[in-house]
Tab-separated table of C-alpha atoms and ligand atoms in Angstrom:
chain	number	residue	atom	x	y	z
B	1	MET	CA	-32.339	11.729	0.858
B	2	ILE	CA	-31.121	10.366	4.182
B	3	ARG	CA	-29.623	7.443	2.323
B	4	ASN	CA	-27.903	9.834	-0.039
B	5	PHE	CA	-26.682	11.839	2.890
B	6	ASN	CA	-25.316	8.685	4.524
B	7	LYS	CA	-23.597	7.702	1.317
B	8	PHE	CA	-22.257	11.217	1.130
B	9	ILE	CA	-20.919	11.022	4.688
B	10	SER	CA	-19.479	7.537	4.157
B	11	GLY	CA	-17.650	8.787	1.097
B	12	GLU	CA	-19.468	6.575	-1.342
B	13	TYR	CA	-20.496	9.649	-3.272
B	14	THR	CA	-17.616	11.740	-4.419
B	15	ILE	CA	-17.307	15.420	-3.799
B	16	SER	CA	-17.517	16.128	-7.502
B	17	TYR	CA	-20.681	14.035	-7.671
B	18	LEU	CA	-22.345	16.183	-5.034
B	19	PHE	CA	-20.806	19.625	-5.465
B	20	GLY	CA	-18.090	19.479	-8.075
B	21	ARG	CA	-16.143	21.517	-5.567
B	22	LEU	CA	-12.601	20.428	-6.204
B	23	ASP	CA	-13.116	19.949	-9.907
B	24	PHE	CA	-14.957	23.246	-10.011
B	25	TYR	CA	-12.018	25.025	-8.432
B	26	LYS	CA	-9.602	23.376	-10.828
B	27	LYS	CA	-11.827	24.270	-13.750
B	28	ILE	CA	-11.879	27.945	-12.752
B	29	LEU	CA	-8.080	28.007	-12.629
B	30	GLN	CA	-7.919	26.165	-15.913
B	31	PHE	CA	-10.317	28.629	-17.507
B	32	LYS	CA	-8.267	31.566	-16.237
B	33	ASN	CA	-5.049	30.008	-17.532
B	34	LYS	CA	-6.590	29.224	-20.901
B	35	ILE	CA	-7.112	32.953	-21.338
B	36	ASN	CA	-3.740	34.028	-19.942
B	37	ASN	CA	-1.415	31.280	-21.189
B	38	SER	CA	-2.472	30.530	-24.710
B	39	LYS	CA	0.730	31.864	-26.284
B	40	LYS	CA	2.661	29.096	-27.986
B	41	PRO	CA	6.203	28.713	-26.635
B	42	PRO	CA	9.130	28.358	-29.101
B	43	LYS	CA	9.178	25.034	-30.931
B	44	TYR	CA	12.370	23.845	-29.302
B	45	PHE	CA	13.056	20.099	-29.399
B	46	SER	CA	15.811	18.869	-27.100
B	47	ARG	CA	15.906	15.408	-28.752
B	48	LYS	CA	16.915	14.019	-25.391
B	49	ILE	CA	13.612	12.354	-24.556
B	50	VAL	CA	12.271	9.264	-26.290
B	51	PHE	CA	8.475	9.110	-26.328
B	52	LYS	CA	6.942	5.707	-26.973
B	53	ASP	CA	3.788	7.204	-28.438
B	54	LYS	CA	2.473	10.287	-30.190
B	55	ASN	CA	1.325	13.119	-27.955
B	56	GLU	CA	-2.364	12.475	-28.676
B	57	LYS	CA	-2.083	8.916	-27.368
B	58	ILE	CA	-0.020	9.998	-24.361
B	59	VAL	CA	-2.623	12.592	-23.427
B	60	LYS	CA	-5.455	10.112	-23.855
B	61	GLU	CA	-3.750	7.708	-21.488
B	62	LEU	CA	-2.992	10.487	-19.012
B	63	ALA	CA	-6.654	11.488	-19.027
B	64	ASN	CA	-7.833	7.894	-18.523
B	65	GLN	CA	-5.225	6.554	-16.131
B	66	GLY	CA	-3.733	9.665	-14.553
B	67	PHE	CA	-0.245	8.619	-15.623
B	68	TYR	CA	1.751	7.473	-18.640
B	69	ALA	CA	4.865	5.291	-18.410
B	70	GLY	CA	6.448	5.429	-21.859
B	71	ILE	CA	9.140	8.064	-21.767
B	72	ARG	CA	12.871	7.796	-21.331
B	73	LEU	CA	15.988	9.905	-21.519
B	74	ASN	CA	18.592	8.876	-24.038
B	75	ASN	CA	21.740	7.273	-22.599
B	76	PHE	CA	23.964	10.201	-23.411
B	77	THR	CA	21.743	12.592	-21.450
B	78	VAL	CA	21.579	10.292	-18.423
B	79	LYS	CA	25.366	9.938	-18.406
B	80	LYS	CA	25.868	13.662	-18.738
B	81	ILE	CA	23.445	14.514	-15.940
B	82	LEU	CA	25.027	11.894	-13.660
B	83	SER	CA	28.513	13.178	-14.295
B	84	ILE	CA	27.417	16.707	-13.385
B	85	ILE	CA	25.397	15.932	-10.273
B	86	LYS	CA	28.082	13.705	-8.811
B	87	LYS	CA	30.109	16.843	-8.247
B	88	LEU	CA	27.246	18.685	-6.606
B	89	ARG	CA	26.047	18.660	-3.020
B	90	VAL	CA	22.713	17.543	-1.658
B	91	PHE	CA	20.660	19.641	0.712
B	92	HIS	CA	17.788	19.510	3.140
B	93	THR	CA	15.779	22.503	4.302
B	94	ASP	CA	13.599	22.714	7.367
B	95	LYS	CA	12.649	25.315	9.977
B	96	ASP	CA	16.221	25.307	11.308
B	97	GLY	CA	17.656	26.233	7.926
B	98	THR	CA	19.422	24.403	5.120
B	99	VAL	CA	22.003	21.677	5.618
B	100	TYR	CA	24.334	20.618	2.793
B	101	ALA	CA	26.275	17.396	2.443
B	102	LYS	CA	28.261	15.377	-0.021
B	103	PHE	CA	26.159	13.442	-2.459
B	104	LYS	CA	27.065	9.861	-1.527
B	105	LYS	CA	26.022	9.778	2.115
B	106	PRO	CA	22.719	10.677	3.724
B	107	ILE	CA	22.531	14.057	5.408
B	108	TYR	CA	23.216	14.033	9.133
B	109	LEU	CA	21.220	16.559	11.145
B	110	LYS	CA	23.537	17.500	13.984
B	111	ASN	CA	20.949	19.223	16.122
B	112	ARG	CA	18.766	16.122	16.158
B	113	ALA	CA	21.515	13.520	15.845
B	114	ILE	CA	19.812	11.671	12.994
B	115	GLN	CA	20.527	10.704	9.442
B	116	ILE	CA	17.698	11.498	7.070
B	117	PRO	CA	16.424	9.371	4.183
B	118	ARG	CA	15.906	11.984	1.495
B	119	ALA	CA	17.772	14.956	0.099
B	120	TYR	CA	17.651	17.166	-2.983
B	121	ILE	CA	20.517	17.931	-5.339
B	122	GLU	CA	21.471	21.601	-5.372
B	123	LYS	CA	21.240	23.959	-8.376
B	124	VAL	CA	19.380	21.506	-10.606
B	125	ASN	CA	17.634	24.222	-12.599
B	126	GLN	CA	21.023	25.642	-13.549
B	127	ILE	CA	22.241	22.490	-15.292
B	128	SER	CA	22.108	23.202	-19.012
B	129	GLU	CA	21.186	19.605	-19.895
B	130	ILE	CA	18.170	19.833	-17.579
B	131	ARG	CA	17.192	23.304	-18.743
B	132	LYS	CA	17.007	21.908	-22.260
B	133	LEU	CA	14.750	19.093	-21.078
B	134	SER	CA	12.472	21.557	-19.288
B	135	ARG	CA	12.128	23.673	-22.415
B	136	ASP	CA	11.279	20.749	-24.699
B	137	PHE	CA	8.236	21.655	-26.778
B	138	LYS	CA	6.900	18.098	-26.794
B	139	CYS	CA	6.478	18.202	-23.020
B	140	LYS	CA	4.796	21.597	-23.197
B	141	ASP	CA	2.552	20.346	-25.981
B	142	ILE	CA	1.480	17.373	-23.862
B	143	PHE	CA	0.613	19.808	-21.078
B	144	TYR	CA	-1.294	21.965	-23.575
B	145	LYS	CA	-3.249	19.040	-24.961
B	146	TYR	CA	-4.033	17.879	-21.430
B	147	PHE	CA	-4.994	21.159	-19.733
B	148	GLY	CA	-5.776	23.395	-22.706
B	149	TYR	CA	-3.056	25.983	-22.115
B	150	TYR	CA	0.737	26.168	-21.972
B	151	PRO	CA	2.528	25.782	-18.642
B	152	LYS	CA	3.465	29.026	-16.930
B	153	THR	CA	6.498	27.616	-15.123
B	154	THR	CA	8.661	24.557	-14.846
B	155	ASN	CA	10.699	23.393	-11.905
B	156	ALA	CA	13.224	20.580	-11.954
B	157	ILE	CA	14.304	18.679	-8.858
B	158	ILE	CA	16.474	15.639	-8.300
B	159	LEU	CA	15.486	13.549	-5.329
B	160	VAL	CA	17.949	11.250	-3.639
B	161	ASN	CA	16.500	8.527	-1.420
B	162	TYR	CA	18.943	6.745	0.858
B	163	PRO	CA	18.555	3.330	2.449
B	164	ILE	CA	18.131	4.143	6.109
B	165	LYS	CA	16.250	2.364	8.845
B	166	MET	CA	13.570	4.643	10.201
B	167	LYS	CA	9.965	4.236	11.377
B	168	VAL	CA	7.327	5.280	8.855
B	169	GLU	CA	5.937	7.954	11.179
B	170	ASN	CA	9.348	9.603	11.544
B	171	ARG	CA	10.137	9.130	7.868
B	172	LEU	CA	7.092	11.135	6.814
B	173	GLU	CA	8.801	14.333	7.851
B	174	PHE	CA	11.357	13.725	5.108
B	175	GLU	CA	9.792	11.639	2.386
B	176	THR	CA	6.303	10.891	1.173
B	177	VAL	CA	5.992	7.195	1.945
B	178	LYS	CA	2.210	7.434	2.384
B	179	TYR	CA	-0.233	7.874	-0.451
B	180	HIS	CA	-1.092	11.507	-1.065
B	181	TYR	CA	-1.734	13.914	-3.889
B	182	ASP	CA	0.116	17.161	-4.418
B	183	MET	CA	-1.833	20.323	-3.875
B	184	GLU	CA	0.779	23.041	-4.406
B	185	SER	CA	-0.635	23.673	-7.818
B	186	PRO	CA	-3.950	22.064	-8.734
B	187	ASN	CA	-3.257	21.592	-12.442
B	188	SER	CA	0.220	20.219	-12.968
B	189	LEU	CA	2.083	17.451	-14.739
B	190	TYR	CA	5.283	15.858	-13.488
B	191	PHE	CA	7.759	14.269	-15.890
B	192	SER	CA	9.939	11.909	-13.839
B	193	TYR	CA	13.005	9.946	-14.919
B	194	TYR	CA	14.963	7.471	-12.851
B	195	LEU	CA	18.698	8.101	-12.974
B	196	CYS	CA	19.467	4.576	-11.763
B	197	ASP	CA	17.775	1.197	-12.113
B	198	VAL	CA	14.856	1.024	-9.699
B	199	ASP	CA	13.330	-2.130	-8.251
B	200	GLN	CA	11.487	-2.962	-5.026
B	201	ASN	CA	14.664	-2.363	-3.017
B	202	ASN	CA	15.389	1.222	-3.908
B	203	ALA	CA	12.363	3.367	-3.362
B	204	PRO	CA	10.141	2.762	-6.379
B	205	HIS	CA	7.536	5.400	-7.063
B	206	ALA	CA	3.999	4.078	-6.786
B	207	LEU	CA	0.575	5.362	-7.703
B	208	ILE	CA	-3.030	4.276	-7.837
B	209	LYS	CA	-4.515	4.318	-11.315
B	210	LYS	CA	-7.319	6.726	-12.139
B	211	THR	CA	-7.237	8.486	-8.766
B	212	HIS	CA	-6.489	11.830	-10.401
B	213	LYS	CA	-10.220	12.395	-10.480
B	214	ASN	CA	-13.278	11.619	-8.408
B	215	LYS	CA	-11.729	11.363	-4.984
B	216	PRO	CA	-14.188	10.451	-2.253
B	217	LEU	CA	-15.291	13.222	0.060
B	218	LYS	CA	-13.945	11.425	3.135
B	219	PHE	CA	-10.459	11.723	1.662
B	220	VAL	CA	-10.846	15.200	0.223
B	221	LEU	CA	-12.030	16.721	3.485
B	222	LYS	CA	-9.132	15.296	5.439
B	223	SER	CA	-5.411	15.647	4.857
B	224	ALA	CA	-4.044	14.832	1.403
B	225	MET	CA	-2.212	11.919	3.007
B	226	VAL	CA	-4.067	8.640	3.523
B	227	ASP	CA	-3.021	5.500	5.419
B	228	ASN	CA	-2.417	2.400	3.319
B	229	ASP	CA	-5.147	0.335	4.973
B	230	LYS	CA	-7.685	3.136	4.550
B	231	ILE	CA	-6.867	3.912	0.947
B	232	PHE	CA	-7.240	0.281	-0.130
B	233	LYS	CA	-10.596	0.017	1.570
B	234	TYR	CA	-11.760	2.452	-1.046
B	235	TYR	CA	-9.535	1.757	-4.055
B	236	LYS	CA	-8.589	-1.632	-5.422
B	237	LYS	CA	-5.158	-2.953	-4.561
B	238	LYS	CA	-4.856	-4.231	-8.133
B	239	ASP	CA	-4.909	-0.615	-9.333
B	240	GLU	CA	-1.698	0.110	-7.487
B	241	VAL	CA	1.162	0.566	-9.958
B	242	ILE	CA	4.699	0.243	-8.629
B	243	LEU	CA	7.031	1.794	-11.169
B	244	MET	CA	10.114	-0.374	-11.310
B	245	LEU	CA	12.059	0.823	-14.326
B	246	LYS	CA	15.529	0.947	-15.753
B	247	LYS	CA	17.947	3.840	-15.583
B	248	GLY	CA	16.720	6.660	-17.812
B	249	GLU	CA	13.150	5.403	-18.054
B	250	GLY	CA	10.337	7.494	-16.738
B	251	PHE	CA	6.701	8.410	-16.533
B	252	ILE	CA	4.362	11.364	-16.617
B	253	GLU	CA	1.746	11.854	-13.933
B	254	ASP	CA	-1.031	14.239	-13.101
B	255	ALA	CA	0.103	15.540	-9.701
B	256	SER	CA	-3.372	15.046	-8.292
B	257	ILE	CA	-3.111	11.255	-8.598
B	258	TYR	CA	-2.533	9.359	-5.342
B	259	HIS	CA	1.182	8.564	-5.264
B	260	LYS	CA	4.049	7.820	-2.892
B	261	ASN	CA	7.481	6.258	-2.805
B	262	PHE	CA	8.496	3.146	-0.975
B	263	PRO	CA	11.442	3.525	1.412
B	264	ALA	CA	14.825	2.553	-0.027
B	265	ARG	CA	16.017	-0.735	1.481
B	266	ASN	CA	19.541	-1.284	0.281
B	267	LYS	CA	20.399	1.101	-2.550
B	268	ILE	CA	20.187	4.789	-3.301
B	269	ARG	CA	17.497	5.945	-5.673
B	270	LEU	CA	17.955	8.965	-7.895
B	271	MET	CA	15.044	10.561	-9.673
B	272	LEU	CA	14.854	13.647	-11.837
B	273	GLN	CA	11.431	15.252	-11.783
B	274	ILE	CA	10.477	18.136	-14.019
B	275	ARG	CA	7.303	19.793	-12.867
B	276	TYR	CA	5.136	21.774	-15.256
B	277	TYR	CA	2.568	24.137	-13.736
T	301	FE2	FE1	3.922	14.075	-3.920
């Protein structure tokens, strides 16, 4: 018992192994949603997304790995979205309010005299091309097959990461460069598409395979954010997946997987993310 307790304290036993607390909570929500959100949405197909596999296979991989990297937007859609967003502003919101700027340059916060490494494009959910993507039945069906009900809401964002020199600790206020999982909504899928080529120099998204389930208690009880050295004491470095993909290509992830982005070194990164809750 004492040994078990020690293993429990050291994090060797997961929270779900001992209590099923987190999973239990997610299951309750899932159960509730299965009752409330079983109504099939309209069978609308945008024909803007290319899926490498059938939904059954995608869902199987999502369940096993926590992510699936076989989706892409067709070239026409990427071009159209780029042409629209280039005319829009980017913004940043914090306790002092919202600051807007032109797209090309990083936002400068006057009151703090700093440039910041990440901004969001304004009015993304109003772009008709993106609204069509959000409504796509195939995406909703993947969500349904994964969670057992249809998503209640979708939210699209476009993140812009700028190459700026800044210490990691300061950067964390603006972008998630440390591994973490998202807790805003416990059962959610993100469909992300790069709107430019992404390699190691422009903020690739990264994740750790299979960490969407069975997190150790020592991580669960603390903040959702974990230092690199600590996380790889528990998980294997070889399970880290750095998603370097071409313009238009993308991936689906369970938002509870450990993920982060690397800082941009010399080029802007643009990523469209459509979140299904
Ligand atoms: Fe996140």
